[in-house]
JSON list of C-alpha atoms in Angstrom, two decimals:
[
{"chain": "K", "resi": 197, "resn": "UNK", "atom": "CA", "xyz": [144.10, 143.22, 266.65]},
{"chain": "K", "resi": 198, "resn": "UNK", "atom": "CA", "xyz": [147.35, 145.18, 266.64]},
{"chain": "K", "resi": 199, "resn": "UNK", "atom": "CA", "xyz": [149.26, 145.57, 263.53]},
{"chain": "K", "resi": 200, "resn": "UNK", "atom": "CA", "xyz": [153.30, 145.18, 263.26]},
{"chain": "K", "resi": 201, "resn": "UNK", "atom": "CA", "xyz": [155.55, 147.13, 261.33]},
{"chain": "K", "resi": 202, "resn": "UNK", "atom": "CA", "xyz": [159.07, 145.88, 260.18]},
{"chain": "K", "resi": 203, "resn": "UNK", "atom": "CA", "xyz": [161.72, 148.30, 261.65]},
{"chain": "K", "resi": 204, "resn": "UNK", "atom": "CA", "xyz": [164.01, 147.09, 258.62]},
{"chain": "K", "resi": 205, "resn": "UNK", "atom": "CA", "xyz": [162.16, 147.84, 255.41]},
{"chain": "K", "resi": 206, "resn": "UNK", "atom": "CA", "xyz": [158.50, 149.53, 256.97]},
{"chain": "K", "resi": 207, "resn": "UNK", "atom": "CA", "xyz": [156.34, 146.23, 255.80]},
{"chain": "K", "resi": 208, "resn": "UNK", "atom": "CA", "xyz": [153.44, 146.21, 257.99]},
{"chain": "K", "resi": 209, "resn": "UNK", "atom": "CA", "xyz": [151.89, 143.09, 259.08]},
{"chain": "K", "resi": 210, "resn": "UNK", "atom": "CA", "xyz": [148.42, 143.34, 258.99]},
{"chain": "K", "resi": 211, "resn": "UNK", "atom": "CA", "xyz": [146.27, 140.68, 261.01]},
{"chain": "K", "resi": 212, "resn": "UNK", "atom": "CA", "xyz": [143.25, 141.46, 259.13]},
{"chain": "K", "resi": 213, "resn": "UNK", "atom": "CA", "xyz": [144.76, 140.28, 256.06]},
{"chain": "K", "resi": 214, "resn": "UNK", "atom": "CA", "xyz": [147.46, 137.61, 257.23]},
{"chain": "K", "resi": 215, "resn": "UNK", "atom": "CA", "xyz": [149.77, 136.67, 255.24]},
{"chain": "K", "resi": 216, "resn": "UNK", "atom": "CA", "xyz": [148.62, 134.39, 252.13]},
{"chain": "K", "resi": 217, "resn": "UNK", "atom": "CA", "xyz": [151.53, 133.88, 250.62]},
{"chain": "K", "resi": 218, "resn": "UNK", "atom": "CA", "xyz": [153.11, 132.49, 253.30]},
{"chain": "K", "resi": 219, "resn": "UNK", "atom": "CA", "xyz": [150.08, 130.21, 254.41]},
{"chain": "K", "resi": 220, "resn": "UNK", "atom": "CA", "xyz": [149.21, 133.09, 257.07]},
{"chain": "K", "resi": 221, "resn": "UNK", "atom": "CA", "xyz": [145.04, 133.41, 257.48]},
{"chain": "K", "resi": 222, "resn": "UNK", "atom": "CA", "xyz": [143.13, 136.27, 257.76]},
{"chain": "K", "resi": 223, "resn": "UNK", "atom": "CA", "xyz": [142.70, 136.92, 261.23]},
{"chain": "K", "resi": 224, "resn": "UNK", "atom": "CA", "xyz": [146.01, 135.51, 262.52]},
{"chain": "K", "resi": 225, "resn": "UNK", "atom": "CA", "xyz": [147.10, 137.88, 265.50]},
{"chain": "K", "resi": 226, "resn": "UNK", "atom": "CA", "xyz": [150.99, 138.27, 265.36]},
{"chain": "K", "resi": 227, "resn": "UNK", "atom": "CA", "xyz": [151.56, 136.30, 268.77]},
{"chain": "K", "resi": 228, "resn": "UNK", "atom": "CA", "xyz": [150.35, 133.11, 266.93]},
{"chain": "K", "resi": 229, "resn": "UNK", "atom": "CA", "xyz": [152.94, 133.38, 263.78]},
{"chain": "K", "resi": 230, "resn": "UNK", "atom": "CA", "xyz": [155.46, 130.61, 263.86]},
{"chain": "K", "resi": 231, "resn": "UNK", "atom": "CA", "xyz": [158.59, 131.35, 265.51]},
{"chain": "K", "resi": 232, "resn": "UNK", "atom": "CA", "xyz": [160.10, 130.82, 261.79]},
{"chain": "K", "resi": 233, "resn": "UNK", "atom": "CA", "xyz": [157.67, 133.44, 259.78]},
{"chain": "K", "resi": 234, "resn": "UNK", "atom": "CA", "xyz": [159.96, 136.13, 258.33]},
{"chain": "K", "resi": 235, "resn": "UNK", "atom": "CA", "xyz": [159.16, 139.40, 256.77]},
{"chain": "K", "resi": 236, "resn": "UNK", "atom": "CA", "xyz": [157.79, 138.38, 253.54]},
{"chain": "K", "resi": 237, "resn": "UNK", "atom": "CA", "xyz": [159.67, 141.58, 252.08]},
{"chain": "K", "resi": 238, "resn": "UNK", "atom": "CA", "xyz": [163.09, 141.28, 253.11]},
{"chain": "K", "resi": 239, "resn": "UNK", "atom": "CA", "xyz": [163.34, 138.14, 255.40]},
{"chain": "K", "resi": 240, "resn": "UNK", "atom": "CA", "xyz": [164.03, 139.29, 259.15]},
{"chain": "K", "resi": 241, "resn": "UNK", "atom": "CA", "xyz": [162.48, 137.21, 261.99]},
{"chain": "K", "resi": 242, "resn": "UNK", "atom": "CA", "xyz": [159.73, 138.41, 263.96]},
{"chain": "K", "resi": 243, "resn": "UNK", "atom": "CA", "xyz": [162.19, 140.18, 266.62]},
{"chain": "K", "resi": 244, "resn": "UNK", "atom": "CA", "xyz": [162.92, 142.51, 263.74]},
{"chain": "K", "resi": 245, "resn": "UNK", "atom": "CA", "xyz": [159.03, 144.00, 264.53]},
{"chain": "K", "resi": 246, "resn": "UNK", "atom": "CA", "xyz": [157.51, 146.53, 266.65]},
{"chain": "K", "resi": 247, "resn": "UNK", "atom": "CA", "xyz": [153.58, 147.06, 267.36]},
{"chain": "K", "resi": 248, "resn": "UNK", "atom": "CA", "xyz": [152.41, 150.41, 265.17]},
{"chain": "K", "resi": 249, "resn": "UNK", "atom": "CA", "xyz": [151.39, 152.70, 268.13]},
{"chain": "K", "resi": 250, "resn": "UNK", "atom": "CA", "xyz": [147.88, 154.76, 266.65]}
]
């Protein structure tokens, strides 16, 4: 699964890990966040993130 990084503060979204806090499960790919999950750092919407090229 790809990973996401925010291009306004560098938080990477990890779908390994989800994103707990936010009610996110492990092994949630990106694609299937809601359309109103934000960047649990500094609150952008999901257009706000590219996929981290390896």
């Amino acid at each position: 699964m790809d990973k996401y990084i925010c291009e306004v503060c560098g938080y990477v979204y990890d779908p390994e890990i989800g994103d707990p806090d936010s009610g996110i499960k492990p092994g949630t790919p990106f694609d299937e966040l809601p359309d109103d999950w934000v960047c649990p750092l500094c609150g952008v919407s999901k257009e706000n993130f590219e996929k981290v090229i390896n």
